[in-house]
C-alpha cells in the first residue's frame, strides 16, 4: 500500500513513462561497474542484490525539486546516477531507494568558442561531448577509461581523472561552474558568471566535485575546452629499477613541462600491457606522450627532447615510440571482460591511491606486500602526477578456479581490498585518487580514518545540507 | 551459431553453453559500448542497453528469471545495428544473442503483438509491408524486362517494390544502360530479413526456400540487390538454407556498378553530398569504400563526411524490426542521424538502403535535405 502511494506520487511528478518499478528495471539498476557487483551477475546471486524500489527519469529541474520535497517528507533515499559506470558501488542501491537516472538531462546547451567553454547537462555521455567538440575542432581533454559509458555529471560527482590528465588536468581543473539542486530543492550555480577565478570566499564548485550524490544533484556543468590536438608523439623508456623510473618522473615534474601522458609501470604490468617479455623483476617502464596543435609542434618537440634527456640521465633505455602508440590504440582493451579471465573466474580490481613523491615507492611495496600475503598477484602503474606526488593504480588479480566457490572468491576479493586499503593508510597514503569512495561496506568505512580531523566537518556539512540524510546514504562514509 | 546451422533445426530453441557464456561476457562488462547503442542512447534506460539485453536470455536459460514483459521489451528494443558488437574489443556478438532470444520468445509464443502481426502479415501477403502481393511490381511494369531467364537476377525487395520504387526503377535503368542480361524474379517473396531478425524463424525459412527455388529456375549465375538488408540475407543467410550448392555470385548494386563504372558516361552533379552508411552494408558486411568511390567519380560532386561515419555511423533507427516495434523511438533515432547529416551543411543525403531512405524521408519534415538512394543519383548522372 505504501509503495502504491509512493508510485502514485512519483507518477504525478514524472509521468508514468518516467517511473518504473518493473523487476527488470530494478535488476538493471542494482549494479554499477563495481567488480564485486558484477561477480553476482553470473549466478542466482543476482536476485539477492539489493534493489531500488523505483527508478525515475527526470526531464525538468522542477521534477527533481518536487521529488526532493516528497522524499524529505517521507524520508526516502535518492541515489542519483548517470552512466552507472562507477567502480566503487557509488550508485548501487541499498534496498528501498529511488534511483534518479539523470540521462534525460542530455543537452549540450552552449559552446563559447571565444572563451573556450562548453555548458552541458549532467546526463551527456562523455564520448558524446567529445564527439561534439571534436567536430568543432575542440577537445575537453578528459579521457577516463569509462569515457564511452559515463556522463559528465558522473565525472564531476566522482572527481574523475583521465589518461591525458598531466596536461589537461583532472575534472576539478576543467569544471568552472556547476548547477546543483540542493537537498532542500534550491537550485544554485557555484560560479554563475563563469569567472576563471575569484576571491569571493571558498571555492564552492569544489565542494560538490567528488560529493558522489551525497550533497545534492548536479544538473549542469560548464567545462573548459582546448583546441583539438593535431599531433601526438610518444616516448618509451625502460629503467633498471622502479626508483629510477620514479626519479625520472619526479625530475620532469620539477620543470614546467607537462607531457599529456605520463605512465610508469612496474615490471609485471609492463610485461602485460606492452608485451615486454624480457623485462626483469624490479625494472620499470615509462610512456610519455606529447600532443598539441601544429603551431606548437616545435615547443612540444623541445619538451619531448628535454624529457628524453631527463630519462636518459636517470639510466633510462630508449624503447622507441611504438609501445606508446600501441598503448594508446589499445588502452581500453583491459576494461572489457576477458574470455580467459571470465572462464577461469579471475577477479581483478584496482585500488587507486595517491601520495607524495617521497612516499610513492614505499607505498607500492607496502601495499604489494600486504595484498600478496594472501597469494594474490599485484601489479601497479602510476599515471597521474603532480610536482609533489602522484597516484598509483594497485591492481590485484586473483584466480578462483572452482566457480562454485563464489563466496570464497568474494571473501578473498574483499580481503584483498581491506588489506590494500589498510596498508595504504598505514603507509601514509590516501585511499582514492579518482575512482571516488562509493559504498560504506568498502572504502567508505575508512573515511573517518582517512579524513581524520576534517571528517566531522564533512559530516556537519552533510547534515546542514541534507538534514534528513536522503541523498545517497551509506556512501562516502556518511 | 555454427556454420550452416539454422535456428529452425531445434524445435524448441535453447541457448547453448557457449552462447550463455557470451551473454555472461556482455552482461558483466562495464558497458563500454554504451555510446554506440542507438536505442540505449534514445531510451536513457540501463535496462535498454546491450548488457542488460544479454542478461535477459542469460537469466531465462539459466532458470533464474523467465522472460517477462520488460525483459521482452529489452530484447525487441534494438535495431540490430551491430554498433555494440563492432566496438566490442573481445567481439562479443550480442546482436546474435538478441536474434536468438527473439526466436526463443516467438517459439514460446511470447512475442509482442506488433511482431506477431508482422509475421502473420508476411505469411498472408509474402511481403513485410502487408501490401497486396499481386500488385508487387505494378509501379515498375514499364521498366521490367519481359523475360524470366537471364544471367543476372535483380532481387528488388519489399521496400523498393512498394514504398521507394524510385530505387527499383533507377536500378533497372542502370542495368538497362549497361546492356546487362538481367531479369527479375516474377514470384519474388520478401527476402526474410525483418522476419528472421524479429524471431519469426519458421516463416522466414519458408520465404528463403521459396526465393532460392525461384532463383534457381531463372538459370542465373549472379544476384544483384539494391537493398542492403536483402543483400545481407542473400550473402550470409541464404547459403545456410540451400540444401544443394549455392553457386550464385551475390553483389550489391554499388559494387556491381563500381566494377563497370568506366563504361558509363557520367555527368557533373554540382552539389554538396553526404553519405549515410546503412548498418546492413557497413558494419555487417564491411562495405564502406565502394559507395564513397562511386560518389567521388561524379564530376563536381562535393563529398562531405558526417562526423560519425563508416563503423561509427549512427543507425537510421528503422532496422531490426525496431520501427515495427516502436515507431516513435525509431523515428527519434532517425531524426538524430538526420541532424548529424544537417551538420555537414550538405544539400543531399545519400544512402544505399531503401529502408534508410524511407526513414530519412519521414524525418525530413521541413525538406531540409534532398534525400536519395545512390542508385537514383547514379541513374540521374549517367546516360
mmCIF file of N, CA and C in Angstrom, chain A residues 147-257:
data_model
loop_
_atom_site.group_PDB
_atom_site.id
_atom_site.type_symbol
_atom_site.label_atom_id
_atom_site.label_comp_id
_atom_site.label_asym_id
_atom_site.label_seq_id
_atom_site.Cartn_x
_atom_site.Cartn_y
_atom_site.Cartn_z
ATOM 1 N N UNK A 147 35.068 6.754 -20.550
ATOM 2 C CA UNK A 147 34.545 7.873 -21.353
ATOM 3 C C UNK A 147 33.308 7.476 -22.166
ATOM 4 N N UNK A 148 33.313 6.237 -22.674
ATOM 5 C CA UNK A 148 32.221 5.782 -23.552
ATOM 6 C C UNK A 148 30.944 5.439 -22.789
ATOM 7 N N UNK A 149 31.065 5.274 -21.479
ATOM 8 C CA UNK A 149 29.881 4.790 -20.746
ATOM 9 C C UNK A 149 29.521 5.643 -19.535
ATOM 10 N N UNK A 150 30.212 6.739 -19.309
ATOM 11 C CA UNK A 150 29.847 7.546 -18.144
ATOM 12 C C UNK A 150 29.542 8.985 -18.566
ATOM 13 N N UNK A 151 28.901 9.689 -17.660
ATOM 14 C CA UNK A 151 28.372 11.016 -18.014
ATOM 15 C C UNK A 151 29.211 12.137 -17.399
ATOM 16 N N UNK A 152 28.983 13.327 -17.904
ATOM 17 C CA UNK A 152 29.731 14.483 -17.385
ATOM 18 C C UNK A 152 29.369 14.697 -15.906
ATOM 19 N N UNK A 153 28.093 14.514 -15.576
ATOM 20 C CA UNK A 153 27.685 14.625 -14.177
ATOM 21 C C UNK A 153 28.415 13.615 -13.308
ATOM 22 N N UNK A 154 28.587 12.411 -13.846
ATOM 23 C CA UNK A 154 29.306 11.355 -13.129
ATOM 24 C C UNK A 154 30.771 11.709 -12.928
ATOM 25 N N UNK A 155 31.379 12.303 -13.947
ATOM 26 C CA UNK A 155 32.784 12.729 -13.805
ATOM 27 C C UNK A 155 32.907 13.710 -12.636
ATOM 28 N N UNK A 156 31.965 14.676 -12.599
ATOM 29 C CA UNK A 156 32.008 15.693 -11.540
ATOM 30 C C UNK A 156 31.768 15.036 -10.181
ATOM 31 N N UNK A 157 30.782 14.167 -10.124
ATOM 32 C CA UNK A 157 30.383 13.586 -8.835
ATOM 33 C C UNK A 157 31.454 12.680 -8.241
ATOM 34 N N UNK A 158 32.304 12.091 -9.103
ATOM 35 C CA UNK A 158 33.304 11.159 -8.575
ATOM 36 C C UNK A 158 34.711 11.743 -8.585
ATOM 37 N N UNK A 159 34.853 12.991 -9.021
ATOM 38 C CA UNK A 159 36.172 13.627 -9.068
ATOM 39 C C UNK A 159 37.124 12.808 -9.942
ATOM 40 N N UNK A 160 36.729 12.620 -11.180
ATOM 41 C CA UNK A 160 37.454 11.685 -12.051
ATOM 42 C C UNK A 160 38.705 12.294 -12.677
ATOM 43 N N UNK A 161 39.527 11.413 -13.226
ATOM 44 C CA UNK A 161 40.745 11.842 -13.932
ATOM 45 C C UNK A 161 40.907 10.962 -15.164
ATOM 46 N N UNK A 162 41.504 11.531 -16.206
ATOM 47 C CA UNK A 162 41.646 10.772 -17.448
ATOM 48 C C UNK A 162 43.096 10.596 -17.862
ATOM 49 N N UNK A 163 43.285 9.835 -18.938
ATOM 50 C CA UNK A 163 44.628 9.419 -19.358
ATOM 51 C C UNK A 163 45.547 10.586 -19.732
ATOM 52 N N UNK A 164 44.980 11.726 -20.137
ATOM 53 C CA UNK A 164 45.830 12.854 -20.538
ATOM 54 C C UNK A 164 45.870 13.930 -19.437
ATOM 55 N N UNK A 165 45.699 13.485 -18.214
ATOM 56 C CA UNK A 165 45.471 14.441 -17.121
ATOM 57 C C UNK A 165 46.677 15.310 -16.792
ATOM 58 N N UNK A 166 47.877 14.846 -17.095
ATOM 59 C CA UNK A 166 49.032 15.658 -16.705
ATOM 60 C C UNK A 166 49.022 16.995 -17.432
ATOM 61 N N UNK A 167 48.535 16.988 -18.667
ATOM 62 C CA UNK A 167 48.484 18.235 -19.427
ATOM 63 C C UNK A 167 47.147 18.958 -19.258
ATOM 64 N N UNK A 168 46.044 18.216 -19.409
ATOM 65 C CA UNK A 168 44.728 18.873 -19.448
ATOM 66 C C UNK A 168 44.078 19.005 -18.069
ATOM 67 N N UNK A 169 44.679 18.379 -17.065
ATOM 68 C CA UNK A 169 44.145 18.477 -15.718
ATOM 69 C C UNK A 169 43.131 17.397 -15.410
ATOM 70 N N UNK A 170 42.706 17.394 -14.156
ATOM 71 C CA UNK A 170 41.673 16.474 -13.701
ATOM 72 C C UNK A 170 40.344 17.209 -13.808
ATOM 73 N N UNK A 171 39.262 16.518 -13.507
ATOM 74 C CA UNK A 171 37.954 17.128 -13.756
ATOM 75 C C UNK A 171 37.784 18.437 -12.969
ATOM 76 N N UNK A 172 38.375 18.521 -11.776
ATOM 77 C CA UNK A 172 38.227 19.759 -10.985
ATOM 78 C C UNK A 172 38.949 20.938 -11.632
ATOM 79 N N UNK A 173 39.937 20.640 -12.473
ATOM 80 C CA UNK A 173 40.631 21.731 -13.177
ATOM 81 C C UNK A 173 39.827 22.170 -14.401
ATOM 82 N N UNK A 174 38.931 21.292 -14.850
ATOM 83 C CA UNK A 174 38.186 21.565 -16.084
ATOM 84 C C UNK A 174 36.861 22.265 -15.810
ATOM 85 N N UNK A 175 36.261 21.925 -14.678
ATOM 86 C CA UNK A 175 34.918 22.467 -14.396
ATOM 87 C C UNK A 175 35.034 23.875 -13.829
ATOM 88 N N UNK A 176 34.263 24.777 -14.406
ATOM 89 C CA UNK A 176 34.280 26.145 -13.887
ATOM 90 C C UNK A 176 32.974 26.499 -13.179
ATOM 91 N N UNK A 177 31.899 25.813 -13.538
ATOM 92 C CA UNK A 177 30.633 26.083 -12.843
ATOM 93 C C UNK A 177 29.794 24.812 -12.781
ATOM 94 N N UNK A 178 29.088 24.689 -11.670
ATOM 95 C CA UNK A 178 28.143 23.587 -11.523
ATOM 96 C C UNK A 178 26.780 24.150 -11.178
ATOM 97 N N UNK A 179 25.757 23.572 -11.783
ATOM 98 C CA UNK A 179 24.410 23.844 -11.305
ATOM 99 C C UNK A 179 24.035 22.634 -10.453
ATOM 100 N N UNK A 180 23.630 22.912 -9.230
ATOM 101 C CA UNK A 180 23.312 21.824 -8.300
ATOM 102 C C UNK A 180 21.929 22.072 -7.708
ATOM 103 N N UNK A 181 21.148 21.025 -7.620
ATOM 104 C CA UNK A 181 19.893 21.137 -6.869
ATOM 105 C C UNK A 181 20.171 20.580 -5.479
ATOM 106 N N UNK A 182 20.102 21.453 -4.501
ATOM 107 C CA UNK A 182 20.414 21.054 -3.132
ATOM 108 C C UNK A 182 19.298 20.167 -2.585
ATOM 109 N N UNK A 183 19.594 19.423 -1.542
ATOM 110 C CA UNK A 183 18.558 18.524 -0.984
ATOM 111 C C UNK A 183 17.277 19.251 -0.571
ATOM 112 N N UNK A 184 17.361 20.550 -0.284
ATOM 113 C CA UNK A 184 16.124 21.284 0.068
ATOM 114 C C UNK A 184 15.383 21.795 -1.176
ATOM 115 N N UNK A 185 15.894 21.455 -2.349
ATOM 116 C CA UNK A 185 15.209 21.809 -3.584
ATOM 117 C C UNK A 185 15.696 23.101 -4.223
ATOM 118 N N UNK A 186 16.576 23.783 -3.529
ATOM 119 C CA UNK A 186 17.080 25.053 -4.066
ATOM 120 C C UNK A 186 18.068 24.785 -5.219
ATOM 121 N N UNK A 187 17.938 25.588 -6.285
ATOM 122 C CA UNK A 187 18.859 25.421 -7.420
ATOM 123 C C UNK A 187 19.957 26.478 -7.311
ATOM 124 N N UNK A 188 21.214 26.036 -7.286
ATOM 125 C CA UNK A 188 22.305 27.014 -7.193
ATOM 126 C C UNK A 188 23.309 26.820 -8.336
ATOM 127 N N UNK A 189 24.014 27.914 -8.625
ATOM 128 C CA UNK A 189 25.186 27.843 -9.505
ATOM 129 C C UNK A 189 26.391 28.199 -8.652
ATOM 130 N N UNK A 190 27.449 27.433 -8.789
ATOM 131 C CA UNK A 190 28.608 27.692 -7.929
ATOM 132 C C UNK A 190 29.503 28.794 -8.482
ATOM 133 N N UNK A 191 29.339 29.127 -9.773
ATOM 134 C CA UNK A 191 30.159 30.194 -10.384
ATOM 135 C C UNK A 191 29.382 30.713 -11.584
ATOM 136 N N UNK A 192 28.252 31.336 -11.270
ATOM 137 C CA UNK A 192 27.290 31.700 -12.307
ATOM 138 C C UNK A 192 27.885 32.579 -13.396
ATOM 139 N N UNK A 193 28.818 33.471 -13.025
ATOM 140 C CA UNK A 193 29.385 34.395 -14.027
ATOM 141 C C UNK A 193 30.594 33.795 -14.741
ATOM 142 N N UNK A 194 30.851 32.555 -14.462
ATOM 143 C CA UNK A 194 31.905 31.804 -15.144
ATOM 144 C C UNK A 194 33.271 32.480 -15.055
ATOM 145 N N UNK A 195 33.512 33.140 -13.913
ATOM 146 C CA UNK A 195 34.814 33.797 -13.731
ATOM 147 C C UNK A 195 35.904 32.731 -13.718
ATOM 148 N N UNK A 196 37.016 32.993 -14.402
ATOM 149 C CA UNK A 196 38.084 31.987 -14.411
ATOM 150 C C UNK A 196 38.670 31.762 -13.020
ATOM 151 N N UNK A 197 38.515 32.760 -12.151
ATOM 152 C CA UNK A 197 38.982 32.646 -10.770
ATOM 153 C C UNK A 197 38.396 33.821 -10.029
ATOM 154 N N UNK A 198 38.185 33.684 -8.731
ATOM 155 C CA UNK A 198 37.649 34.823 -7.981
ATOM 156 C C UNK A 198 38.073 34.727 -6.524
ATOM 157 N N UNK A 199 38.100 35.891 -5.893
ATOM 158 C CA UNK A 199 38.461 35.942 -4.478
ATOM 159 C C UNK A 199 37.216 36.352 -3.694
ATOM 160 N N UNK A 200 36.235 35.473 -3.722
ATOM 161 C CA UNK A 200 34.947 35.797 -3.092
ATOM 162 C C UNK A 200 34.523 34.663 -2.144
ATOM 163 N N UNK A 201 35.505 34.221 -1.394
ATOM 164 C CA UNK A 201 35.200 33.156 -0.438
ATOM 165 C C UNK A 201 35.655 31.804 -0.939
ATOM 166 N N UNK A 202 35.299 30.730 -0.206
ATOM 167 C CA UNK A 202 35.746 29.386 -0.607
ATOM 168 C C UNK A 202 35.216 29.009 -1.988
ATOM 169 N N UNK A 203 35.916 28.099 -2.630
ATOM 170 C CA UNK A 203 35.533 27.685 -3.992
ATOM 171 C C UNK A 203 34.396 26.657 -3.886
ATOM 172 N N UNK A 204 33.187 27.130 -4.037
ATOM 173 C CA UNK A 204 32.032 26.251 -3.812
ATOM 174 C C UNK A 204 31.911 25.146 -4.868
ATOM 175 N N UNK A 205 32.439 25.426 -6.065
ATOM 176 C CA UNK A 205 32.399 24.383 -7.107
ATOM 177 C C UNK A 205 33.075 23.119 -6.581
ATOM 178 N N UNK A 206 34.195 23.321 -5.898
ATOM 179 C CA UNK A 206 34.976 22.165 -5.422
ATOM 180 C C UNK A 206 34.254 21.381 -4.333
ATOM 181 N N UNK A 207 33.312 22.041 -3.649
ATOM 182 C CA UNK A 207 32.568 21.335 -2.601
ATOM 183 C C UNK A 207 31.756 20.176 -3.181
ATOM 184 N N UNK A 208 31.253 20.385 -4.399
ATOM 185 C CA UNK A 208 30.367 19.373 -4.989
ATOM 186 C C UNK A 208 31.111 18.380 -5.883
ATOM 187 N N UNK A 209 32.324 18.755 -6.303
ATOM 188 C CA UNK A 209 33.099 17.805 -7.115
ATOM 189 C C UNK A 209 33.566 16.687 -6.185
ATOM 190 N N UNK A 210 33.200 15.473 -6.530
ATOM 191 C CA UNK A 210 33.552 14.335 -5.673
ATOM 192 C C UNK A 210 32.559 14.096 -4.556
ATOM 193 N N UNK A 211 31.417 14.777 -4.574
ATOM 194 C CA UNK A 211 30.456 14.602 -3.469
ATOM 195 C C UNK A 211 29.569 13.367 -3.667
ATOM 196 N N UNK A 212 29.681 12.714 -4.810
ATOM 197 C CA UNK A 212 29.037 11.412 -5.065
ATOM 198 C C UNK A 212 27.547 11.395 -4.737
ATOM 199 N N UNK A 213 26.892 12.464 -5.053
ATOM 200 C CA UNK A 213 25.435 12.488 -4.875
ATOM 201 C C UNK A 213 24.992 12.608 -3.434
ATOM 202 N N UNK A 214 25.905 12.901 -2.528
ATOM 203 C CA UNK A 214 25.515 12.966 -1.113
ATOM 204 C C UNK A 214 25.093 14.369 -0.694
ATOM 205 N N UNK A 215 25.460 15.381 -1.483
ATOM 206 C CA UNK A 215 25.175 16.759 -1.073
ATOM 207 C C UNK A 215 24.161 17.453 -1.974
ATOM 208 N N UNK A 216 23.784 16.813 -3.039
ATOM 209 C CA UNK A 216 22.846 17.434 -3.969
ATOM 210 C C UNK A 216 22.915 16.737 -5.310
ATOM 211 N N UNK A 217 22.140 17.235 -6.254
ATOM 212 C CA UNK A 217 22.096 16.603 -7.575
ATOM 213 C C UNK A 217 22.663 17.578 -8.599
ATOM 214 N N UNK A 218 23.740 17.175 -9.229
ATOM 215 C CA UNK A 218 24.375 18.024 -10.240
ATOM 216 C C UNK A 218 23.555 17.939 -11.520
ATOM 217 N N UNK A 219 23.149 19.093 -12.047
ATOM 218 C CA UNK A 219 22.290 19.065 -13.238
ATOM 219 C C UNK A 219 22.942 19.716 -14.464
ATOM 220 N N UNK A 220 23.911 20.574 -14.228
ATOM 221 C CA UNK A 220 24.529 21.285 -15.364
ATOM 222 C C UNK A 220 25.990 21.579 -15.029
ATOM 223 N N UNK A 221 26.819 21.505 -16.054
ATOM 224 C CA UNK A 221 28.257 21.678 -15.830
ATOM 225 C C UNK A 221 28.820 22.563 -16.933
ATOM 226 N N UNK A 222 29.674 23.520 -16.555
ATOM 227 C CA UNK A 222 30.423 24.271 -17.565
ATOM 228 C C UNK A 222 31.887 23.873 -17.460
ATOM 229 N N UNK A 223 32.447 23.487 -18.606
ATOM 230 C CA UNK A 223 33.823 22.981 -18.647
ATOM 231 C C UNK A 223 34.690 23.811 -19.579
ATOM 232 N N UNK A 224 35.973 23.800 -19.277
ATOM 233 C CA UNK A 224 36.935 24.441 -20.175
ATOM 234 C C UNK A 224 37.212 23.494 -21.349
ATOM 235 N N UNK A 225 37.477 24.055 -22.500
ATOM 236 C CA UNK A 225 37.811 23.212 -23.662
ATOM 237 C C UNK A 225 39.123 23.672 -24.289
ATOM 238 N N UNK A 226 39.696 22.825 -25.099
ATOM 239 C CA UNK A 226 41.018 23.095 -25.688
ATOM 240 C C UNK A 226 40.984 22.798 -27.182
ATOM 241 N N UNK A 227 41.924 23.381 -27.926
ATOM 242 C CA UNK A 227 41.967 23.036 -29.360
ATOM 243 C C UNK A 227 42.272 21.552 -29.521
ATOM 244 N N UNK A 228 41.663 20.942 -30.503
ATOM 245 C CA UNK A 228 41.874 19.517 -30.756
ATOM 246 C C UNK A 228 43.323 19.283 -31.186
ATOM 247 N N UNK A 229 44.065 18.418 -30.500
ATOM 248 C CA UNK A 229 45.464 18.193 -30.888
ATOM 249 C C UNK A 229 45.582 17.707 -32.333
ATOM 250 N N UNK A 230 46.610 18.189 -32.983
ATOM 251 C CA UNK A 230 46.827 17.787 -34.379
ATOM 252 C C UNK A 230 47.956 16.768 -34.499
ATOM 253 N N UNK A 231 48.679 16.567 -33.398
ATOM 254 C CA UNK A 231 49.703 15.519 -33.411
ATOM 255 C C UNK A 231 49.857 14.961 -32.001
ATOM 256 N N UNK A 232 50.336 13.763 -31.930
ATOM 257 C CA UNK A 232 50.634 13.147 -30.624
ATOM 258 C C UNK A 232 51.862 12.268 -30.814
ATOM 259 N N UNK A 233 52.890 12.534 -30.018
ATOM 260 C CA UNK A 233 54.125 11.746 -30.147
ATOM 261 C C UNK A 233 54.462 11.081 -28.819
ATOM 262 N N UNK A 234 55.126 9.935 -28.888
ATOM 263 C CA UNK A 234 55.359 9.148 -27.680
ATOM 264 C C UNK A 234 56.845 8.918 -27.407
ATOM 265 N N UNK A 235 57.149 8.674 -26.151
ATOM 266 C CA UNK A 235 58.486 8.247 -25.739
ATOM 267 C C UNK A 235 58.289 6.982 -24.902
ATOM 268 N N UNK A 236 59.134 5.997 -25.111
ATOM 269 C CA UNK A 236 59.098 4.786 -24.286
ATOM 270 C C UNK A 236 60.457 4.582 -23.649
ATOM 271 N N UNK A 237 60.500 4.372 -22.347
ATOM 272 C CA UNK A 237 61.781 4.242 -21.632
ATOM 273 C C UNK A 237 61.742 3.078 -20.658
ATOM 274 N N UNK A 238 62.812 2.301 -20.649
ATOM 275 C CA UNK A 238 62.928 1.197 -19.693
ATOM 276 C C UNK A 238 63.964 1.604 -18.641
ATOM 277 N N UNK A 239 63.619 1.437 -17.371
ATOM 278 C CA UNK A 239 64.529 1.811 -16.284
ATOM 279 C C UNK A 239 64.963 0.561 -15.519
ATOM 280 N N UNK A 240 66.194 0.580 -15.021
ATOM 281 C CA UNK A 240 66.687 -0.616 -14.317
ATOM 282 C C UNK A 240 65.931 -0.884 -13.019
ATOM 283 N N UNK A 241 65.386 0.166 -12.420
ATOM 284 C CA UNK A 241 64.640 -0.032 -11.171
ATOM 285 C C UNK A 241 63.391 0.856 -11.194
ATOM 286 N N UNK A 242 62.504 0.597 -10.247
ATOM 287 C CA UNK A 242 61.338 1.449 -10.074
ATOM 288 C C UNK A 242 61.785 2.819 -9.571
ATOM 289 N N UNK A 243 62.791 2.803 -8.712
ATOM 290 C CA UNK A 243 63.299 4.067 -8.157
ATOM 291 C C UNK A 243 63.759 4.991 -9.283
ATOM 292 N N UNK A 244 64.486 4.432 -10.259
ATOM 293 C CA UNK A 244 64.961 5.240 -11.392
ATOM 294 C C UNK A 244 63.780 5.845 -12.159
ATOM 295 N N UNK A 245 62.786 5.013 -12.387
ATOM 296 C CA UNK A 245 61.616 5.488 -13.134
ATOM 297 C C UNK A 245 60.914 6.610 -12.402
ATOM 298 N N UNK A 246 60.708 6.410 -11.115
ATOM 299 C CA UNK A 246 60.023 7.442 -10.323
ATOM 300 C C UNK A 246 60.856 8.724 -10.266
ATOM 301 N N UNK A 247 62.168 8.555 -10.195
ATOM 302 C CA UNK A 247 63.042 9.731 -10.126
ATOM 303 C C UNK A 247 62.960 10.516 -11.445
ATOM 304 N N UNK A 248 62.907 9.807 -12.554
ATOM 305 C CA UNK A 248 62.807 10.485 -13.848
ATOM 306 C C UNK A 248 61.512 11.304 -13.915
ATOM 307 N N UNK A 249 60.416 10.695 -13.473
ATOM 308 C CA UNK A 249 59.135 11.417 -13.487
ATOM 309 C C UNK A 249 59.215 12.621 -12.549
ATOM 310 N N UNK A 250 59.802 12.404 -11.384
ATOM 311 C CA UNK A 250 59.959 13.498 -10.416
ATOM 312 C C UNK A 250 60.724 14.660 -11.065
ATOM 313 N N UNK A 251 61.823 14.334 -11.730
ATOM 314 C CA UNK A 251 62.640 15.379 -12.364
ATOM 315 C C UNK A 251 61.846 16.117 -13.442
ATOM 316 N N UNK A 252 61.040 15.385 -14.201
ATOM 317 C CA UNK A 252 60.210 16.038 -15.229
ATOM 318 C C UNK A 252 59.250 17.017 -14.564
ATOM 319 N N UNK A 253 58.652 16.584 -13.469
ATOM 320 C CA UNK A 253 57.640 17.437 -12.812
ATOM 321 C C UNK A 253 58.254 18.565 -11.986
ATOM 322 N N UNK A 254 59.561 18.577 -11.857
ATOM 323 C CA UNK A 254 60.193 19.749 -11.222
ATOM 324 C C UNK A 254 60.496 20.817 -12.268
ATOM 325 N N UNK A 255 60.240 20.520 -13.537
ATOM 326 C CA UNK A 255 60.314 21.541 -14.584
ATOM 327 C C UNK A 255 58.884 22.025 -14.843
ATOM 328 N N UNK A 256 58.722 22.913 -15.798
ATOM 329 C CA UNK A 256 57.349 23.358 -16.115
ATOM 330 C C UNK A 256 56.726 22.493 -17.210
ATOM 331 N N UNK A 257 57.424 21.461 -17.629
ATOM 332 C CA UNK A 257 56.910 20.606 -18.721
ATOM 333 C C UNK A 257 55.821 19.676 -18.192
#
